[in-house]
CSV table of C-alpha atoms in Angstrom, one decimal:
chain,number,residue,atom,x,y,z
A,193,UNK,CA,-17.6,-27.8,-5.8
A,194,UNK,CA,-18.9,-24.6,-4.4
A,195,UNK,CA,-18.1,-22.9,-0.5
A,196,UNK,CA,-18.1,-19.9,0.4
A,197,UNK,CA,-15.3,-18.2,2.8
A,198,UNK,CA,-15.7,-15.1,5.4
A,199,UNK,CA,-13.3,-12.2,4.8
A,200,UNK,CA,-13.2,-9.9,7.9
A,201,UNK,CA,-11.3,-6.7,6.4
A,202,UNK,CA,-9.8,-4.0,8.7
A,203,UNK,CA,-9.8,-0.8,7.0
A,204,UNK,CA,-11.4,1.7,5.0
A,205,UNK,CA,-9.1,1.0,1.2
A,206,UNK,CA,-7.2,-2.6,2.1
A,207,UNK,CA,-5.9,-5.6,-0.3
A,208,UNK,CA,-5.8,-8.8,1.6
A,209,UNK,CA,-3.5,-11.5,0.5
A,210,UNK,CA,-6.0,-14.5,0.4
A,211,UNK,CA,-3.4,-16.5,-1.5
A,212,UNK,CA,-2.6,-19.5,0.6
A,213,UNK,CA,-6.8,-19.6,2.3
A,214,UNK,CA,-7.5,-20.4,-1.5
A,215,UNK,CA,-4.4,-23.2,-2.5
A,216,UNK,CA,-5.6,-24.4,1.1
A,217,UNK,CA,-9.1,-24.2,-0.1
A,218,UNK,CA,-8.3,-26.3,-3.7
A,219,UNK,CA,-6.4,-29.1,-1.8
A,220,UNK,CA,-8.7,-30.0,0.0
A,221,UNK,CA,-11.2,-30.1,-2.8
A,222,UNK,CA,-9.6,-33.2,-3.8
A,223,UNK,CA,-9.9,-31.6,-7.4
A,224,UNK,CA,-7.0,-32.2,-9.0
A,225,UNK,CA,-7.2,-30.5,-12.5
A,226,UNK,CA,-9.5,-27.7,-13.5
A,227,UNK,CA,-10.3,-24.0,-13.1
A,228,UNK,CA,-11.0,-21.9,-10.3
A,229,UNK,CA,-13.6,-19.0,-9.9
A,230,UNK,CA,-13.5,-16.9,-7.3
A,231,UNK,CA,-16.7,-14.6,-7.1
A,232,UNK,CA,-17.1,-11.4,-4.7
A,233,UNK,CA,-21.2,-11.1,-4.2
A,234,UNK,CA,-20.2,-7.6,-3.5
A,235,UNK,CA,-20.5,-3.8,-4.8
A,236,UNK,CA,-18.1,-2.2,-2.9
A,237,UNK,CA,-15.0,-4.7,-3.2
A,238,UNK,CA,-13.0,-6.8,-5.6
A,239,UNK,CA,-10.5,-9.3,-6.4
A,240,UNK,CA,-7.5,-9.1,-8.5
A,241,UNK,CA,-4.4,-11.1,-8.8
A,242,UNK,CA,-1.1,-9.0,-8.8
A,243,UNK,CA,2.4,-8.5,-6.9
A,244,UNK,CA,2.5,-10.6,-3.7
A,245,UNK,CA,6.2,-10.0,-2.4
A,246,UNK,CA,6.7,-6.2,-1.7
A,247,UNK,CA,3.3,-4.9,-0.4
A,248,UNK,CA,4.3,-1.5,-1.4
A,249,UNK,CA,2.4,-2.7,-4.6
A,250,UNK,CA,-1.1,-2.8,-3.1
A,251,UNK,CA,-0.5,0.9,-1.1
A,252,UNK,CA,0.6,2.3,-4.9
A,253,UNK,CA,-2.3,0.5,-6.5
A,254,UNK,CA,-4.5,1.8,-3.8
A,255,UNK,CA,-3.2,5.8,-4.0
A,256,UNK,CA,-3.3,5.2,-7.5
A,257,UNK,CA,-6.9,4.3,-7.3
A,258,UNK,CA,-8.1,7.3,-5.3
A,259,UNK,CA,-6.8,9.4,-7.3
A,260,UNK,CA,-8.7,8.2,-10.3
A,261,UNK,CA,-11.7,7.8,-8.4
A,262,UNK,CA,-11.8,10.5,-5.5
A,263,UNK,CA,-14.0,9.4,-2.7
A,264,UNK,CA,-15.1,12.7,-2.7
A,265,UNK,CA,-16.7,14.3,-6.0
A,266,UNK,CA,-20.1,15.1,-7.2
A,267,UNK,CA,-21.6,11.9,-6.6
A,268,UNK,CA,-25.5,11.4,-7.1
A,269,UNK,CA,-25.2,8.2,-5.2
A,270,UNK,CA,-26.3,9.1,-1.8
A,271,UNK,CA,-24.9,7.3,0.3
A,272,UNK,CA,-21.6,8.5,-0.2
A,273,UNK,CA,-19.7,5.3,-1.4
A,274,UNK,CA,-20.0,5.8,-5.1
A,275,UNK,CA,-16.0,5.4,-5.4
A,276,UNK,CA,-15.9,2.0,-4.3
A,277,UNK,CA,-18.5,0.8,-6.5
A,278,UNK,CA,-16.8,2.5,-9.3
A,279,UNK,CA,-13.1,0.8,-7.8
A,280,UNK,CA,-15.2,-2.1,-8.1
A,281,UNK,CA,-16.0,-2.3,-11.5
A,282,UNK,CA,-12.8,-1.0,-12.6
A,283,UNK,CA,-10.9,-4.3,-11.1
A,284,UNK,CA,-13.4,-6.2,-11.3
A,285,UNK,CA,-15.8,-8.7,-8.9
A,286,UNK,CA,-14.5,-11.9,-9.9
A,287,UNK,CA,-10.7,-14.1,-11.2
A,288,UNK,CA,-10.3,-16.7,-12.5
A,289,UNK,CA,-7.3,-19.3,-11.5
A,290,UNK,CA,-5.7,-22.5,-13.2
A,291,UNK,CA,-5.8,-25.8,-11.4
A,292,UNK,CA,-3.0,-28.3,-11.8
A,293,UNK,CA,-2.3,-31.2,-9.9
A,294,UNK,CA,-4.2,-30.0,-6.7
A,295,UNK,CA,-2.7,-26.8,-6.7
A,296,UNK,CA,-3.3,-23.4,-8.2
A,297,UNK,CA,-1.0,-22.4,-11.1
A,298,UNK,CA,0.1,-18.8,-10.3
A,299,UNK,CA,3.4,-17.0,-11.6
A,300,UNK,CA,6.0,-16.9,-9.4
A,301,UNK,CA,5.4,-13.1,-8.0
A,302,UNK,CA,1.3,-13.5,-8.1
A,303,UNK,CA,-1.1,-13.3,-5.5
A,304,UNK,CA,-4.9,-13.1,-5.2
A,305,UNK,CA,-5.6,-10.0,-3.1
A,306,UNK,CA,-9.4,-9.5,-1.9
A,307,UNK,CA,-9.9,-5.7,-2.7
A,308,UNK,CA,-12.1,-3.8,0.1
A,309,UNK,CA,-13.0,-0.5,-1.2
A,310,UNK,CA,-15.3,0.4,1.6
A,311,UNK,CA,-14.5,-0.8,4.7
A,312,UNK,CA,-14.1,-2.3,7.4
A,313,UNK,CA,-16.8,-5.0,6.8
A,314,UNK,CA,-17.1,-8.6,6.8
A,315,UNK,CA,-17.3,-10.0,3.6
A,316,UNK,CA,-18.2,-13.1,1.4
A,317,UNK,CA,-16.2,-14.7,-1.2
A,318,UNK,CA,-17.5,-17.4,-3.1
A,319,UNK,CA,-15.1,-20.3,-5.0
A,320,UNK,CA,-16.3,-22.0,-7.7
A,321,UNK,CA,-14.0,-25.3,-8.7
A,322,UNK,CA,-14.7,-27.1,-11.9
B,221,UNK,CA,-6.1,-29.3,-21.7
B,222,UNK,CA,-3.4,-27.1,-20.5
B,223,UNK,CA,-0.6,-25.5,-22.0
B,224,UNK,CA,1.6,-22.6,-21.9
B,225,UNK,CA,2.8,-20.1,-25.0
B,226,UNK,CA,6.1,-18.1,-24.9
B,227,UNK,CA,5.9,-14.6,-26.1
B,228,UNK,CA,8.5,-12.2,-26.6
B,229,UNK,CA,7.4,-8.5,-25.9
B,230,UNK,CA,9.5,-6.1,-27.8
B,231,UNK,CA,8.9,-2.4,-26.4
B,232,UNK,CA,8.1,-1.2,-23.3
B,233,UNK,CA,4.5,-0.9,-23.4
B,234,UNK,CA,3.3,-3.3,-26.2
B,235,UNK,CA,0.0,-4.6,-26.9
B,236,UNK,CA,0.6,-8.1,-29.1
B,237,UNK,CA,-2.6,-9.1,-31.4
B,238,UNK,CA,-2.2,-13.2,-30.4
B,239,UNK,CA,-5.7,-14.0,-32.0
B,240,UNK,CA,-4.4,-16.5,-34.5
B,241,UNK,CA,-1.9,-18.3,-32.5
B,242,UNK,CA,-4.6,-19.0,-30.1
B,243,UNK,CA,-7.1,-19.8,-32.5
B,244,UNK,CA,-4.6,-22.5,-34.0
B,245,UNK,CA,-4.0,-24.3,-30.4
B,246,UNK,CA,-7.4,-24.3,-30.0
B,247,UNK,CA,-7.8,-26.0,-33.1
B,248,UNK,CA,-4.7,-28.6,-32.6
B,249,UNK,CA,-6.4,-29.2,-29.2
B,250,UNK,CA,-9.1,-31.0,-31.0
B,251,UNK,CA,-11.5,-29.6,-28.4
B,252,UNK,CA,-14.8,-28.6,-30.0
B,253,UNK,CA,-17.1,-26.8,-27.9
B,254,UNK,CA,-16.3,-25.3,-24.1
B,255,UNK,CA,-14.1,-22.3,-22.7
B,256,UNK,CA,-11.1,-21.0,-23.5
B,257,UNK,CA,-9.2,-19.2,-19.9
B,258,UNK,CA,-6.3,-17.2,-21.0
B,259,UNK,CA,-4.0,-16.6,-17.9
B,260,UNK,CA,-0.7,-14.4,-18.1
B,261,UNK,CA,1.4,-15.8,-15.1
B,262,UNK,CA,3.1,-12.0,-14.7
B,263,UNK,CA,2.6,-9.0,-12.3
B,264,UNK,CA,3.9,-6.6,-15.3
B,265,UNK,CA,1.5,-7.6,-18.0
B,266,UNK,CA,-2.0,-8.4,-19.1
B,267,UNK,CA,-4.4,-9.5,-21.3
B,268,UNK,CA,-7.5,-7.6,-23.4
B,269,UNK,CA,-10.0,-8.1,-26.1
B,270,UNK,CA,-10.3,-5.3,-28.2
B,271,UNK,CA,-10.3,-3.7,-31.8
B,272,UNK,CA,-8.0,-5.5,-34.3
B,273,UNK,CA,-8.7,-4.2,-37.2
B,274,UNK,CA,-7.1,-0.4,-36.6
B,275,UNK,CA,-3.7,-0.3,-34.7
B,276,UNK,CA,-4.0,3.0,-33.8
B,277,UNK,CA,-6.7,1.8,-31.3
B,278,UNK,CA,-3.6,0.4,-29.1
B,279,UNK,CA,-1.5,3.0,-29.8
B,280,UNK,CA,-4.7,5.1,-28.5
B,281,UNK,CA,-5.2,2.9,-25.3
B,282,UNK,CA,-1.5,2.8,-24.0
B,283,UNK,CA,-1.3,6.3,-24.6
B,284,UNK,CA,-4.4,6.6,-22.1
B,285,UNK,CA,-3.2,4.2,-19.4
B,286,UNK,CA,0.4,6.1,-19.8
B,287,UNK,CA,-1.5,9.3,-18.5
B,288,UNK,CA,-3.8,7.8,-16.1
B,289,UNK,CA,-1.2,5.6,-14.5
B,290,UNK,CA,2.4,7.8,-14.9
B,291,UNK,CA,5.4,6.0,-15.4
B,292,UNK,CA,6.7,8.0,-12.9
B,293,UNK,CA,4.8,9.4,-9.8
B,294,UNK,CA,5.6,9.3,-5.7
B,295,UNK,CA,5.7,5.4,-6.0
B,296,UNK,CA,6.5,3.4,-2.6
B,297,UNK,CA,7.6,0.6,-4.8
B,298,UNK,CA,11.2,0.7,-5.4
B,299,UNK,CA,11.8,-1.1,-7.9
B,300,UNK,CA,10.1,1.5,-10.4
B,301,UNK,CA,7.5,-0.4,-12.3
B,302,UNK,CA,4.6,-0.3,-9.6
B,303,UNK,CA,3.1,1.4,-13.2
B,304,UNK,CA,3.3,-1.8,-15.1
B,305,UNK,CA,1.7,-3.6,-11.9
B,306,UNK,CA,-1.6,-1.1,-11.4
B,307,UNK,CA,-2.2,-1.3,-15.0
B,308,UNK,CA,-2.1,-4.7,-15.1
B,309,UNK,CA,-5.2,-5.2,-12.8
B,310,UNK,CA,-6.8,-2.4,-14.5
B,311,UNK,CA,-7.0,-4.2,-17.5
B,312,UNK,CA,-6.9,-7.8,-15.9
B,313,UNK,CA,-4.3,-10.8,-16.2
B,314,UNK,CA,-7.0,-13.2,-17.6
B,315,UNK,CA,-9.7,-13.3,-20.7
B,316,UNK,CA,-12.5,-15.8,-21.2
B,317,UNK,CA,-13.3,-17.0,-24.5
B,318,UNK,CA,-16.2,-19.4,-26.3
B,319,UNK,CA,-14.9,-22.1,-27.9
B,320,UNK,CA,-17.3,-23.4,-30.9
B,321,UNK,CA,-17.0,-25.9,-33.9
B,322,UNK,CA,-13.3,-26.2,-32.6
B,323,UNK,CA,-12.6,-21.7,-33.0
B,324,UNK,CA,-12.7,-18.8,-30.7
B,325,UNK,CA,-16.6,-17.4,-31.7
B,326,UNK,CA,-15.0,-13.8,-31.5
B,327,UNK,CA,-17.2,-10.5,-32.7
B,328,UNK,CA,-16.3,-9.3,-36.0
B,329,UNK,CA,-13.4,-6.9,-35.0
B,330,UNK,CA,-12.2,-8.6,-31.9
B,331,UNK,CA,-8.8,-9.8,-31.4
B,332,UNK,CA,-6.9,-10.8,-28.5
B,333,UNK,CA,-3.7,-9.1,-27.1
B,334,UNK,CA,-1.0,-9.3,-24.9
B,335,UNK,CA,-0.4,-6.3,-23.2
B,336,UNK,CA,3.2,-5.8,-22.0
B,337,UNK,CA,3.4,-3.1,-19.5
B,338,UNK,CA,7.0,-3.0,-18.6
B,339,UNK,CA,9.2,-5.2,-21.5
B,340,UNK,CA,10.7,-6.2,-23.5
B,341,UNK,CA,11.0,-9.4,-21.8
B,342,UNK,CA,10.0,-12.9,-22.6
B,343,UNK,CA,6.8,-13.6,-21.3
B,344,UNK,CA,3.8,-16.7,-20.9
B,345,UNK,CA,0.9,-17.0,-21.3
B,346,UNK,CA,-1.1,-20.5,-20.1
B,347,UNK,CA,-4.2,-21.9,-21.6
B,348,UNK,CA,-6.7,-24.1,-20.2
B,349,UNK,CA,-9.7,-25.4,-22.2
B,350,UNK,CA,-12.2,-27.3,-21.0
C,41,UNK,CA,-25.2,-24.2,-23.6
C,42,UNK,CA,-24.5,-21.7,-26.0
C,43,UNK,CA,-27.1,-19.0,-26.8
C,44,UNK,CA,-26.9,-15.4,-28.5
C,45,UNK,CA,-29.0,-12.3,-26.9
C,46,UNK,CA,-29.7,-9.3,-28.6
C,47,UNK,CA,-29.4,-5.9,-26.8
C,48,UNK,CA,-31.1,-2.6,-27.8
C,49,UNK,CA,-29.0,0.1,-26.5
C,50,UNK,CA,-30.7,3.6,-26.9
C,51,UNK,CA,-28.3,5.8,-25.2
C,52,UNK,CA,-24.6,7.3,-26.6
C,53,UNK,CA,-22.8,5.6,-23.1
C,54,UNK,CA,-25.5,3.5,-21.0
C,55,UNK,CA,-25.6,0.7,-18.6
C,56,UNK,CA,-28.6,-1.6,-18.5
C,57,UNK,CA,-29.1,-4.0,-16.2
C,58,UNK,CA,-29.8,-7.6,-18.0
C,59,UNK,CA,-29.7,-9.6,-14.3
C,60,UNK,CA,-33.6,-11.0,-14.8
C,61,UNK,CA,-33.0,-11.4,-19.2
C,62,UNK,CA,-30.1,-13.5,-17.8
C,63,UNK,CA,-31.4,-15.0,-15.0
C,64,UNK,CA,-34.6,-16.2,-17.0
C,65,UNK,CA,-32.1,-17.9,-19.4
C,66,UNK,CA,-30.3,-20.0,-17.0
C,67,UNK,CA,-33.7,-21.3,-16.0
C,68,UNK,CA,-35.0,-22.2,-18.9
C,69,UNK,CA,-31.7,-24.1,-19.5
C,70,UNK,CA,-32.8,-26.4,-16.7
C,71,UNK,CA,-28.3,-26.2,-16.1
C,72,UNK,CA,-28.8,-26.4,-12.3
C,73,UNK,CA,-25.2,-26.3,-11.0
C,74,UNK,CA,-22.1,-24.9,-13.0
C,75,UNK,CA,-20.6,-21.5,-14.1
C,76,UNK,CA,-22.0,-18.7,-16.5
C,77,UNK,CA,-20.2,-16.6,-18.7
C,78,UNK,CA,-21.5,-13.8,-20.5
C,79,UNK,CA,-19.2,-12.5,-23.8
C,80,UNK,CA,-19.8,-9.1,-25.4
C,81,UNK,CA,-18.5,-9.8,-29.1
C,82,UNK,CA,-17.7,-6.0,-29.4
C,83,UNK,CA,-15.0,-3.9,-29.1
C,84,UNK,CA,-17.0,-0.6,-27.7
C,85,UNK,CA,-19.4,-2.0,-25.6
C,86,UNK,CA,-18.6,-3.9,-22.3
C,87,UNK,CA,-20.5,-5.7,-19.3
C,88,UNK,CA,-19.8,-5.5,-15.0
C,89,UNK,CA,-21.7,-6.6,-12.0
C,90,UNK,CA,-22.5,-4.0,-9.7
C,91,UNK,CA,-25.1,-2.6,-7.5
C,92,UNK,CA,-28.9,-2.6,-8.9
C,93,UNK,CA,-30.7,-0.9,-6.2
C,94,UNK,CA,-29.9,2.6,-7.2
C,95,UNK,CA,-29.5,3.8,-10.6
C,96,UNK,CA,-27.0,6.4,-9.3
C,97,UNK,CA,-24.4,4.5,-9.0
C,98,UNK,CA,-24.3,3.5,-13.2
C,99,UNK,CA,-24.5,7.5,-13.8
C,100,UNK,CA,-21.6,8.0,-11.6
C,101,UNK,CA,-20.0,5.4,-13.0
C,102,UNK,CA,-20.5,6.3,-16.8
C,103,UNK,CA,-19.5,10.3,-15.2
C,104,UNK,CA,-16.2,9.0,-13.8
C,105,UNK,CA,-15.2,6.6,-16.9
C,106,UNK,CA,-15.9,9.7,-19.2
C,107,UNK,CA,-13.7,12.5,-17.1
C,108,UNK,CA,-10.9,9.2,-17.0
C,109,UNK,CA,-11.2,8.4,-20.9
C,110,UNK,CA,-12.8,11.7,-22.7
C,111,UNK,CA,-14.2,11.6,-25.5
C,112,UNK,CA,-12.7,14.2,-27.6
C,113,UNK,CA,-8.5,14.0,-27.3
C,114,UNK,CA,-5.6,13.5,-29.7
C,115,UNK,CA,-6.7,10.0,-30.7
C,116,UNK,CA,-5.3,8.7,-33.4
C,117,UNK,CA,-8.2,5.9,-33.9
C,118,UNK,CA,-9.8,8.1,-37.0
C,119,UNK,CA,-13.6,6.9,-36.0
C,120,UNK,CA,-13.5,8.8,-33.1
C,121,UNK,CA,-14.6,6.2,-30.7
C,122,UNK,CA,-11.4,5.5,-28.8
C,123,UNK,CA,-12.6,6.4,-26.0
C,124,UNK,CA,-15.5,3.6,-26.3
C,125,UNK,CA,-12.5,0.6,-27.0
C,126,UNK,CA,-10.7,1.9,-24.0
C,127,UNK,CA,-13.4,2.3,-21.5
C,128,UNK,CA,-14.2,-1.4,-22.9
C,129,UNK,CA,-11.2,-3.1,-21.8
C,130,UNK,CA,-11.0,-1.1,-18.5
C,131,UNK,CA,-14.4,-2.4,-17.8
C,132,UNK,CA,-14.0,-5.7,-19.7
C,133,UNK,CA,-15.7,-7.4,-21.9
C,134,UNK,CA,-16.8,-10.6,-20.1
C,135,UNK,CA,-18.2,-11.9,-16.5
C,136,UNK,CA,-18.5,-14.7,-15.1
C,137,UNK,CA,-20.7,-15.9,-12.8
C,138,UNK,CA,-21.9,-19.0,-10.6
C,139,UNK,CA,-24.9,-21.2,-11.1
C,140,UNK,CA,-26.9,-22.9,-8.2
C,141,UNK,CA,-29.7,-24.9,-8.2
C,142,UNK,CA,-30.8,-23.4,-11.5
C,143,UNK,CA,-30.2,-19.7,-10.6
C,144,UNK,CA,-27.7,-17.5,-10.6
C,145,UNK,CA,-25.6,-17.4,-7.5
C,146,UNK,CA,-25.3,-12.7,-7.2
C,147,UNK,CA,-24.8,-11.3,-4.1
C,148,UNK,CA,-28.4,-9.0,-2.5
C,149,UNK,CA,-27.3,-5.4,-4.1
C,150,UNK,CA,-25.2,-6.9,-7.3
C,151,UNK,CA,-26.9,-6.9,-11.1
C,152,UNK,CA,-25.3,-7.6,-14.2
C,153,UNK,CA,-25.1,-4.7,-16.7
C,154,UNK,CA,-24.3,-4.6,-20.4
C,155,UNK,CA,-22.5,-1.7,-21.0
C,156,UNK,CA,-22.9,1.0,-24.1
C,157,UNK,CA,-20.0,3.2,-24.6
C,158,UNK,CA,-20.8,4.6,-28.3
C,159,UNK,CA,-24.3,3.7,-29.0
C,160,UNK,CA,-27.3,3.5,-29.7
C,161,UNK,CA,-26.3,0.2,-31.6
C,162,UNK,CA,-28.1,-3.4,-31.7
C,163,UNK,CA,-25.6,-5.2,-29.4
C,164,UNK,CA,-25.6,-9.3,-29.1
C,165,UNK,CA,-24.4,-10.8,-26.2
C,166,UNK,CA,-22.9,-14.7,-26.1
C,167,UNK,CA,-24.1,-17.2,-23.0
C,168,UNK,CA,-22.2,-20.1,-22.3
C,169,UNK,CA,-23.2,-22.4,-19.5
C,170,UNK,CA,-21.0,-25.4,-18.6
């Protein structure tokens, strides 16, 4: 089973809880045991799972990553977006998930949080089930 | 085939070589060839492949992570350990491994750890194969 | 499908893009629907998906990872290539990816690249379709 969902992000450095989109996402599947990729066909965002409860998590991860990766620095990139690529490959473009009995198997605190590193855009996500 | 392992971090920062362990469930599970998805259920911890051979690599790479991501900084988090949660989606909270002839095909000096990033505490770790 | 490639690096810390090499090799598995995933079986080399357009963006990425992990600090790893085995899990040392009708599924500006962080070595690189 593959589909492929649209992610309108807001700001410039944002992580969007997708959490329940995907669980609703493997329900309906119908699959009830497997594993669950979820792909970003981008260069510029990415997906990690982490803390879902306080989203003071996601603004420390965020500051946290700008100041490893400056958005200002002496790129060669032109067009000025080097950092989010960067971001990017640092958390990576795709998770993987656990399917069990129709439902993803996440830890009690975890979310999956799309990762926009250069926004506002729309983006693409791609879910894999198998 | 899905299970989950108990492990019980020790220090604070910790990074546990499990590579045997695993290799001897993925024996038990009488599974020959496929994948192997290693997924730590936590928001504090994660999970590498890396150097087994020396321990000083470890010592090396917490030591790193310690200064790029500081134990203590102007953290919005309150409860003190957004630390533990940046690194772990630095370093990821899942690892993919080939399953063949019923082992992990790991390189040479690979092993694979548990990284606790704010323990001790007793942790899991789930794996699927298929 | 499990199959081994072998990569010439020729650099000290290089990231070469393998997206056609890979891409070629899904074909020629006549696998027309599933999921890819590519393994590095070392401990100082890694592999990401980013943007292939302009080779700018893997020199600002290999610039950033070396100012975040130097080379030359108070390691205690005594081969010197710390450094290497850190940037390797930061970057990690496996993607996966998705497989449609016989191709793989990247996004327009993504490739995938295998990366060098203490060559030049002969590298192999593991790819498991199911």
């Amino acid at each position: 089973m593959l589909q492929t969902i649209t992610i309108n992000t807001r700001e410039h450095s944002e992580m969007i809880d997708i959490t329940s989109l995907i669980d609703q996402e493997v329900s309906k599947s119908g699959i009830k045991d497997g594993i669950c990729l979820l792909f970003v066909p981008h260069t510029t965002a990415g997906i990690t799972i982490n803390e879902s409860a306080d989203p003071s998590v996601r603004l420390d991860m965020q500051t946290v990553l700008g100041k490893l990766v400056p958005w200002k620095d002496s790129y060669r990139h032109l067009e000025g977006n080097s950092a989010a690529h960067i971001k990017s490959s640092i958390i990576g473009s795709s998770v993987m998930a656990i399917i069990e009995s129709g439902r993803l198997k996440l830890g009690t605190w975890q979310g999956i949080f799309f990762c926009e590193f250069d926004g506002p855009r729309s983006r693409r996500l791609h879910m894999k089930l198998q």
